[in-house]
Short mmCIF file of C-alpha atoms and ligand atoms in Angstrom, two decimals:
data_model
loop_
_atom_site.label_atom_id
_atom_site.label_comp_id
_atom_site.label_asym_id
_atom_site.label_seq_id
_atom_site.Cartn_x
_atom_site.Cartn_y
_atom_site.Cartn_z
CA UNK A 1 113.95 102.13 117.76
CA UNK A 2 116.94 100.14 117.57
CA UNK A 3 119.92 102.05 118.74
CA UNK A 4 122.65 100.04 117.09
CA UNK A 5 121.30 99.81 114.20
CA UNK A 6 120.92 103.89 113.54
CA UNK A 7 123.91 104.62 115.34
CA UNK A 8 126.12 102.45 112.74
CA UNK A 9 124.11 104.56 110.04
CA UNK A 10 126.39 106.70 107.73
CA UNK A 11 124.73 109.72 107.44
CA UNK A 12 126.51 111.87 104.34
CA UNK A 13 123.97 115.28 104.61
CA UNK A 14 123.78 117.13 101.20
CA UNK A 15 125.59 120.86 101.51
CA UNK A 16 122.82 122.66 100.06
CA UNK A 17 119.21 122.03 99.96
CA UNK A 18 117.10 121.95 96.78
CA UNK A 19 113.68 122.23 98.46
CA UNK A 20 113.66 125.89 97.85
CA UNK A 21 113.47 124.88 93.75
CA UNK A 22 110.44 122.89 94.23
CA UNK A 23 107.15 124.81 93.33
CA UNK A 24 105.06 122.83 96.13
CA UNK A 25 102.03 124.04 94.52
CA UNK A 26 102.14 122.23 91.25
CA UNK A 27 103.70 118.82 92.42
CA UNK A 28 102.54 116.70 90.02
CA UNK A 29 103.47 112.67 90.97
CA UNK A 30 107.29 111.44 91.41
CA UNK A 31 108.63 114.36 89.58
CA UNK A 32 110.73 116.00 92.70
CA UNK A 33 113.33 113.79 94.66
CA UNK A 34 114.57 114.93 98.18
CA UNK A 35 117.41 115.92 99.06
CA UNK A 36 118.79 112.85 100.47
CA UNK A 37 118.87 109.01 99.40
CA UNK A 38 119.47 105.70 101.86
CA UNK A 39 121.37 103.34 99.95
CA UNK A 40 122.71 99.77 101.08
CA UNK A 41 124.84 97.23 99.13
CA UNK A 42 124.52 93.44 98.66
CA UNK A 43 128.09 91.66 98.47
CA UNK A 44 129.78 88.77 99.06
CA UNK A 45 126.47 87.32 100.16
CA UNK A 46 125.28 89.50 103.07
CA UNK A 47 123.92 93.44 103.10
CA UNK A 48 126.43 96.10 104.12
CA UNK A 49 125.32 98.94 106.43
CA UNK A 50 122.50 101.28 104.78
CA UNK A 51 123.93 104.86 104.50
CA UNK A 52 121.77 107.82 103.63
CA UNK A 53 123.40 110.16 101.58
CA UNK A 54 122.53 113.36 98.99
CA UNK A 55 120.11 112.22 96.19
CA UNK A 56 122.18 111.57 92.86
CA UNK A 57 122.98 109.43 90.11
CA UNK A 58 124.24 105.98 90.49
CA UNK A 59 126.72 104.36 87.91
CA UNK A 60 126.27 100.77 86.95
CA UNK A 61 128.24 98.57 84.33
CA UNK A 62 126.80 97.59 81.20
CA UNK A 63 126.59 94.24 82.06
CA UNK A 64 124.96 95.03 85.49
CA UNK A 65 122.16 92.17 85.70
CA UNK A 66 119.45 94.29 86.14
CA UNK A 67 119.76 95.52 82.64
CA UNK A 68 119.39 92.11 81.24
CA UNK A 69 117.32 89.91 83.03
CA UNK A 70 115.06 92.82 84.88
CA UNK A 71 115.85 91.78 88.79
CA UNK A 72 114.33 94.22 89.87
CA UNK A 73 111.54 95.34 92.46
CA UNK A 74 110.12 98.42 94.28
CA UNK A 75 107.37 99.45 96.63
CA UNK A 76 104.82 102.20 96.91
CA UNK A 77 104.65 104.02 100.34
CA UNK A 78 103.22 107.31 102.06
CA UNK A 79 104.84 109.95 104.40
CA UNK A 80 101.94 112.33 105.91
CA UNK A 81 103.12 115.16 108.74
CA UNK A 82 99.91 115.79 110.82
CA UNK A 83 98.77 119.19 112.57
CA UNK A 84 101.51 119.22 115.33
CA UNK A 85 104.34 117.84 112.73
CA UNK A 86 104.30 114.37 113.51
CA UNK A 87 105.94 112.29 110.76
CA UNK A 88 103.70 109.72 110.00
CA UNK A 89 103.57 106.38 107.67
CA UNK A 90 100.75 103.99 107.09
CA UNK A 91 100.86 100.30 107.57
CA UNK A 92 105.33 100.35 106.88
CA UNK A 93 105.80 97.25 107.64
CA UNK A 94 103.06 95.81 105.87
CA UNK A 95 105.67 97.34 102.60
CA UNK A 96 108.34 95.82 104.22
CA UNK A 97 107.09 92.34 104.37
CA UNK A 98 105.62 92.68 100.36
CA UNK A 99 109.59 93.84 99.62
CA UNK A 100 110.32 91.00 100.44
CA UNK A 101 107.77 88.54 99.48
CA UNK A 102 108.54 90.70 96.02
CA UNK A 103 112.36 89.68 96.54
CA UNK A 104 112.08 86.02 97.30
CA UNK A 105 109.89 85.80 93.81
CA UNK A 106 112.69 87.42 91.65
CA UNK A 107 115.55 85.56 93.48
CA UNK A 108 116.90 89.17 95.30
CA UNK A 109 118.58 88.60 99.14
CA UNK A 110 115.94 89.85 101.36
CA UNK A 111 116.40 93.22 103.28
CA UNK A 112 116.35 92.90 107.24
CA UNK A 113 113.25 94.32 108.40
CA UNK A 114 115.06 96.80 111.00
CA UNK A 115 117.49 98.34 107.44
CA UNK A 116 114.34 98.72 105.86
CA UNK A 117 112.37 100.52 108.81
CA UNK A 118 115.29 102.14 111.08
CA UNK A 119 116.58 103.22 107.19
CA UNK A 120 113.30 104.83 106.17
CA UNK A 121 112.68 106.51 109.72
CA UNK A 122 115.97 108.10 109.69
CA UNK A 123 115.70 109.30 105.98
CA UNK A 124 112.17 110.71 107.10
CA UNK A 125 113.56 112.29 109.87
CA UNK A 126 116.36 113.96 107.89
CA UNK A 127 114.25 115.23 104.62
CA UNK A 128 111.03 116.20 106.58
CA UNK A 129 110.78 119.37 105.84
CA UNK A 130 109.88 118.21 102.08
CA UNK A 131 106.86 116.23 103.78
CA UNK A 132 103.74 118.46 102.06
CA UNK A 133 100.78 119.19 103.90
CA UNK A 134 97.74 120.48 101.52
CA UNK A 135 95.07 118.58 100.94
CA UNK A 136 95.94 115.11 98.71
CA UNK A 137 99.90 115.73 98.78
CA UNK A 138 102.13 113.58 100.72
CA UNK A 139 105.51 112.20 100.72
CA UNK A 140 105.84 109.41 98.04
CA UNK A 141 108.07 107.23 99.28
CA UNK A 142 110.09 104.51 96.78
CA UNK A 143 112.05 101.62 98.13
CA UNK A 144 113.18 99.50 95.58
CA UNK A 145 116.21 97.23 95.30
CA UNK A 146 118.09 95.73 91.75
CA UNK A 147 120.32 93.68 90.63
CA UNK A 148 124.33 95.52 90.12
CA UNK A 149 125.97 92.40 89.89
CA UNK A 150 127.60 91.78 86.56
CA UNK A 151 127.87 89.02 83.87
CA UNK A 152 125.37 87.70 80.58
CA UNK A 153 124.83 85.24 82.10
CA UNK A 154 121.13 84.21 82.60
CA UNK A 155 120.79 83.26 86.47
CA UNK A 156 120.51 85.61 89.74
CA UNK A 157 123.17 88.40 90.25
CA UNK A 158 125.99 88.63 92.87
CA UNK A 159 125.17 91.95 93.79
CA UNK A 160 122.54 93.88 94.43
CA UNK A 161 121.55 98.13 95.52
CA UNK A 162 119.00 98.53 97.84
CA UNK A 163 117.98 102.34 97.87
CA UNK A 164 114.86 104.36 99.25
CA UNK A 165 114.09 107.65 97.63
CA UNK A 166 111.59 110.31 98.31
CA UNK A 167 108.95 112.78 96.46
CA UNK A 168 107.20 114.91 97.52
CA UNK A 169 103.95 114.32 95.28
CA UNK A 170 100.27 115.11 94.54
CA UNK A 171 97.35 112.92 93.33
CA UNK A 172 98.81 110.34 90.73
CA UNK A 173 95.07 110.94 88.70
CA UNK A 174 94.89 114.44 87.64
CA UNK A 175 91.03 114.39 86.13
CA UNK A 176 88.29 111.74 85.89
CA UNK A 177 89.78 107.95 85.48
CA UNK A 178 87.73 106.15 82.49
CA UNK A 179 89.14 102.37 82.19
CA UNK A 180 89.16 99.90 79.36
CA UNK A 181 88.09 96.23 80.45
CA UNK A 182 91.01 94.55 78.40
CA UNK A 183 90.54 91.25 76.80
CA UNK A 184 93.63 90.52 74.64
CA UNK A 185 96.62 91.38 76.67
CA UNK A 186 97.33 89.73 80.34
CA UNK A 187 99.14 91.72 83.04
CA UNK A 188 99.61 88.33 84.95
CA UNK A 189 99.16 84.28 84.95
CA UNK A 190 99.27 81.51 87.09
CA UNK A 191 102.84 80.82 88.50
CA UNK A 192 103.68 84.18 87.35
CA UNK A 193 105.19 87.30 89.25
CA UNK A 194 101.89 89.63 89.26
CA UNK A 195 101.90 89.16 92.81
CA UNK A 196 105.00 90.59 93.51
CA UNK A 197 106.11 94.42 92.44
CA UNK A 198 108.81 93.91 89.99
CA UNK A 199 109.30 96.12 87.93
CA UNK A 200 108.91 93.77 84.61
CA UNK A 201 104.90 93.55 85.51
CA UNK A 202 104.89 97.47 84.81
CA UNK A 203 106.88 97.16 81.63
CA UNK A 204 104.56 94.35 80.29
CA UNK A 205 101.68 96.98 80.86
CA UNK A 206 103.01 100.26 79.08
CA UNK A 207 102.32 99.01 75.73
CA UNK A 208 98.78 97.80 76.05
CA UNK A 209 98.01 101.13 78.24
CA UNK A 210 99.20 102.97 75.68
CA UNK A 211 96.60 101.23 73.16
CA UNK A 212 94.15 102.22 75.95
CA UNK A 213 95.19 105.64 76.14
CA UNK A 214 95.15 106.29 72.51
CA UNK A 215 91.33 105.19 72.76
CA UNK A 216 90.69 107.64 75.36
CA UNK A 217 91.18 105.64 78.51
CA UNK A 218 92.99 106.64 81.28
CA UNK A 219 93.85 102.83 82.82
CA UNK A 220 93.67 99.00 81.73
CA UNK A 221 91.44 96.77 84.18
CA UNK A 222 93.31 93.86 83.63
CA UNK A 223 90.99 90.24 83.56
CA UNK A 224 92.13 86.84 84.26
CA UNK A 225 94.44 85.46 81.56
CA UNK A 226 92.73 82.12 80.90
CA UNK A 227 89.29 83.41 79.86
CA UNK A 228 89.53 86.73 80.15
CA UNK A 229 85.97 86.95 81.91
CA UNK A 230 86.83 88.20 85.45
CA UNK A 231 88.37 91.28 86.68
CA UNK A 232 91.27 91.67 88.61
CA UNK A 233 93.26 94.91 89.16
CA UNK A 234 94.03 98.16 87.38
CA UNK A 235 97.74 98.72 86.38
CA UNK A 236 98.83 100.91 89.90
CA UNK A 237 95.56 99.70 91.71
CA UNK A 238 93.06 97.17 92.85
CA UNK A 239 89.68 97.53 91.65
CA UNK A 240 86.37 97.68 93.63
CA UNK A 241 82.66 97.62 92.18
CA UNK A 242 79.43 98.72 93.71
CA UNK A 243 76.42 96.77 92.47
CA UNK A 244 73.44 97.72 94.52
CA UNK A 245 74.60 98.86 97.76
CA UNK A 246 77.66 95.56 97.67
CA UNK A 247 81.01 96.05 97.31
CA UNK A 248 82.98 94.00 95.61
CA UNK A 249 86.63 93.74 94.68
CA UNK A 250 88.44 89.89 93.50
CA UNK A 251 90.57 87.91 95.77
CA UNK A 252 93.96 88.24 95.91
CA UNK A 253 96.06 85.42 93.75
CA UNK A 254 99.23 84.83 91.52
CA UNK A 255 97.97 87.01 89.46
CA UNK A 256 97.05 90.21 91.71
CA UNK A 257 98.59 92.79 93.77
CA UNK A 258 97.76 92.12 97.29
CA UNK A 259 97.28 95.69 97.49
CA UNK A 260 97.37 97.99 101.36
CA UNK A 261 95.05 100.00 100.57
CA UNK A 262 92.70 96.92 99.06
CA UNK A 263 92.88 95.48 102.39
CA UNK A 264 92.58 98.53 104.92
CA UNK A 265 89.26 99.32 102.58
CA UNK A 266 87.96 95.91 102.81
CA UNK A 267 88.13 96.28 106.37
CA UNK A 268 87.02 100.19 107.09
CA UNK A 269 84.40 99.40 104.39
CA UNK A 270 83.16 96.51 107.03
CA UNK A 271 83.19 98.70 110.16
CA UNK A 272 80.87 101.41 108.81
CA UNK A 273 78.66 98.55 107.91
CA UNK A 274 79.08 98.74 103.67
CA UNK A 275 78.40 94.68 103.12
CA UNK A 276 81.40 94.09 101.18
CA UNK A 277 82.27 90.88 99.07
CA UNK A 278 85.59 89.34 97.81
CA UNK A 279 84.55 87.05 95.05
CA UNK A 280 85.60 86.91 91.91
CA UNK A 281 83.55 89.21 89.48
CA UNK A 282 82.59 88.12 86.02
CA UNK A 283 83.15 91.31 83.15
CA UNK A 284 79.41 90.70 82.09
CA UNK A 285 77.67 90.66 85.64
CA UNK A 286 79.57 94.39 85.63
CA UNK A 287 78.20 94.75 81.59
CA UNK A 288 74.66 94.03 82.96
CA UNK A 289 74.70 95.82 85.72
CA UNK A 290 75.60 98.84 84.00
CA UNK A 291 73.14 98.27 81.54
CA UNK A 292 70.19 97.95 84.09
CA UNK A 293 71.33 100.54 86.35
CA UNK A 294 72.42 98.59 89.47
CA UNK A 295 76.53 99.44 88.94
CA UNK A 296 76.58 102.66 91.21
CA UNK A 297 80.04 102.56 91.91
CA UNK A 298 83.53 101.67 90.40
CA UNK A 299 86.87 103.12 92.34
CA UNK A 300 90.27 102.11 92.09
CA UNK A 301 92.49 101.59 95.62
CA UNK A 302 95.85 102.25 96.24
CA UNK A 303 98.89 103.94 97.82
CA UNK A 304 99.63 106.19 94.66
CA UNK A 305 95.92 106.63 93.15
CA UNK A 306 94.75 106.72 97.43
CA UNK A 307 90.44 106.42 96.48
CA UNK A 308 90.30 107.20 92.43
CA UNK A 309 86.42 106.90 91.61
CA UNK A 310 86.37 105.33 87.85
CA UNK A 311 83.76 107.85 85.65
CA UNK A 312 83.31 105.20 83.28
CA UNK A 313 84.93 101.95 81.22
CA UNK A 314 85.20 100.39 77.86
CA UNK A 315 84.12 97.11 76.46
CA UNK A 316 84.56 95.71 73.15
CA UNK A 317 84.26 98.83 71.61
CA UNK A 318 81.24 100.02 74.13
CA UNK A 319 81.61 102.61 77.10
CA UNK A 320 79.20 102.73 79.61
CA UNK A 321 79.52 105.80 81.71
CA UNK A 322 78.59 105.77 85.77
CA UNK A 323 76.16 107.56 88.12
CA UNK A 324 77.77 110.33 89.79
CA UNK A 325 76.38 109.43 93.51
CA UNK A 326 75.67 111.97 96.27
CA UNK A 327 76.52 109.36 98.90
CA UNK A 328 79.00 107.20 96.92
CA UNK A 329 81.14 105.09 99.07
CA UNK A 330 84.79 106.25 97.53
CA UNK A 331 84.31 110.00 98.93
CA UNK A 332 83.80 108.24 102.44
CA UNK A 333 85.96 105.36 102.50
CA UNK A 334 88.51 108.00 101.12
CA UNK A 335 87.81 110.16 103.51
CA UNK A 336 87.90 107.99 106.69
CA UNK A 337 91.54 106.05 105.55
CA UNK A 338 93.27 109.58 104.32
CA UNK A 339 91.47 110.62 108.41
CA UNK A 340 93.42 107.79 109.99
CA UNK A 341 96.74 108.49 107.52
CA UNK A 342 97.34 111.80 108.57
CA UNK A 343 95.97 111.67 112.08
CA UNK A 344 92.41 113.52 111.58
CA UNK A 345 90.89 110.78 112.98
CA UNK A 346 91.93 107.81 115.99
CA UNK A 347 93.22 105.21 114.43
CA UNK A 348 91.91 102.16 115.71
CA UNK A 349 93.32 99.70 113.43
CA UNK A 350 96.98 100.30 114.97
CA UNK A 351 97.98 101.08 111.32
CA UNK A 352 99.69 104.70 111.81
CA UNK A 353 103.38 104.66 112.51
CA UNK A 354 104.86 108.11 114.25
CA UNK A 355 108.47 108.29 112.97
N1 PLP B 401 97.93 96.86 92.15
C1 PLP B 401 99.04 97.29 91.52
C2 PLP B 401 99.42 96.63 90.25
C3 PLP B 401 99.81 98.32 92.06
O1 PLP B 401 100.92 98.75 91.44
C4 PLP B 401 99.41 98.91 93.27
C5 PLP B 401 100.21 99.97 93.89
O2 PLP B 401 101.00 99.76 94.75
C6 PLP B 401 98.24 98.42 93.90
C7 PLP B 401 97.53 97.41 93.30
C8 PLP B 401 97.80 98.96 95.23
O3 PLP B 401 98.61 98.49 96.28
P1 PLP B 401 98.84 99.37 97.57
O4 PLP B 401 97.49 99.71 98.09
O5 PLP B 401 99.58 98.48 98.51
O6 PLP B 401 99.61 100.55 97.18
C1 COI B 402 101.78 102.80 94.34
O1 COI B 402 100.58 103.01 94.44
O2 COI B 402 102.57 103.12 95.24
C2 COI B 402 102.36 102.16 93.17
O3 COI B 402 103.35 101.52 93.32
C3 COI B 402 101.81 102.40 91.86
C4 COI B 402 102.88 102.95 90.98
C5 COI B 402 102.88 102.25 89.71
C6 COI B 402 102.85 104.43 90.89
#
């Protein structure tokens, strides 16, 4: 850990905790904030120092940028605390490097890599008592970084707030997840931003999701937006399919989330010998396969949603419901990454980070 970096940290602590307010046994997802907040400023064209201070509101002008033209970006992360109270994070820098990949696309500075990390591991340090431990909680850690600068008009902002907030959180899926194979609305298109996380690609969902939801569907799987005929990603998650004992999931693009979990799957999924394929998948090979019986398996992958199996999903007006499988590979591949998150298991892969 880089000593001059922390050391020129500002630490403000809060003078009262709220973690006693918190009923840690009905968390529910993102609804609790912790106690304390890092924040750093973008001015005069280079970051300031981060400083972590109490959690509260920020005030903005009206004609902040990010109001208007939606600069604006964030990131999905996990804090576990293991048996003997490690603080541990999965794959951070892998977030890091997205953030700002995610940045360059929507014309935001970039964040140093050692703000971002030193910033997070100091935050983690200071609210870790709000780290849960049960089964499927965690810390849900939010980085995400906007435009403050003011000014209508239409081009990148002077300013910008950089800020990493904490929750502790349980699983984002309370019940079974039944999709809807969309075919009018896009999520994404060539050129586009749907590889980056701004915060515009989960506005553009909301309404169509909401169609969905008003069906009966708990999530839109989103298909390409030229011809609609291959599937892509859910709206917080990548998608993978099991025809026949094959895993499949599309290759990243444009257009897709090049999602953490997607890719730690991909390769857990090859070292317990599951053939797995990244291809892209046409709607109706997943139509017939559900229709003669070879679709075993659909699950959705991600930092928020972790392993969600998919019970079923709609298409043009037709649901076809899955097998519930005794040895379905979501319960292990679930198992075996939340192992190596929260140190149940070695981690070979190098991806656990002790704070
Ligand atoms: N796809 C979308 C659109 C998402 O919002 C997320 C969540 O972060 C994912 C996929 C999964 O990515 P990750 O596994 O890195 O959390
Ligand atoms: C995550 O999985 O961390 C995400 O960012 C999804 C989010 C929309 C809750």
């Amino acid at each position: 850990m880089s000593n001059s970096v922390t050391s020129n940290f500002e630490v403000i602590k809060a003078k009262t905790s709220r973690i006693n307010q918190v009923d840690f046994d009905n968390l529910g997802f993102g609804k609790y904030y912790t106690d304390h907040m890092l924040v750093c400023d973008y001015q005069n064209g280079s970051w300031g120092m981060p400083k972590i201070m109490p959690y509260q509101p920020i005030s903005l002008e009206p004609s902040a940028k990010i109001f208007h033209y939606g600069q604006s970006i964030f990131e999905g992360m996990k804090g576990y605390k293991d048996k003997d109270g490690n603080i541990l994070l999965f794959r951070p820098i892998d977030n890091c490097k997205r953030f700002n990949i995610s940045a360059k696309r929507l014309a935001i500075p970039e964040i140093p890599e050692e703000y971002f990390m030193e910033g997070l591991k100091t935050l983690m340090q200071i609210d870790g008592d709000w780290i849960p431990t049960d089964n499927g909680s965690s810390l849900y850690i939010r980085p995400f970084m906007f435009a403050t600068g003011e000014g209508f008009h239409a081009s990148p902002a002077d300013k910008y707030k950089f800020i990493i907030a904490l929750s502790p959180s349980g699983p984002y899926f309370s019940g079974k997840v039944k999709v809807l194979i969309e075919e009018k609305y896009s999520r994404a298109a060539n050129g586009g931003v749907g590889y980056a996380k701004a915060g515009g690609n989960y506005a553009g969902q909301f309404y169509p999701t909401q169609l969905a939801i008003d069906k009966g569907y708990n999530q839109v799987i989103w298909t390409d937006d030229t011809s609609h005929e291959y599937i892509e990603e859910a709206g917080a998650m990548n998608i993978f399919i099991r025809i026949n004992d094959t895993l499949l999931t599309a290759p990243t693009s444009d257009r897709i989330l090049d999602g953490i979990t997607r890719k730690s799957i991909i390769e857990i999924a090859k070292d317990m010998n599951i053939p797995v394929e990244v291809r892209r998948i046409k709607v109706s090979e997943v139509v017939d396969a559900a229709k003669n019986g070879t679709l075993t398996e659909m699950f959705g992958a991600g930092t928020a949603a972790v392993i969600s199996p998919i019970s079923g999903f709609g298409y043009r007006d037709q649901d076809y419901d899955l097998p519930i499988l005794k040895d379905n590979y979501a319960t292990v591949l679930k198992k075996r990454i939340t192992d190596i998150q929260t140190n149940k298991a070695n981690d070979p892969y190098g991806w656990r980070v002790q704070v």
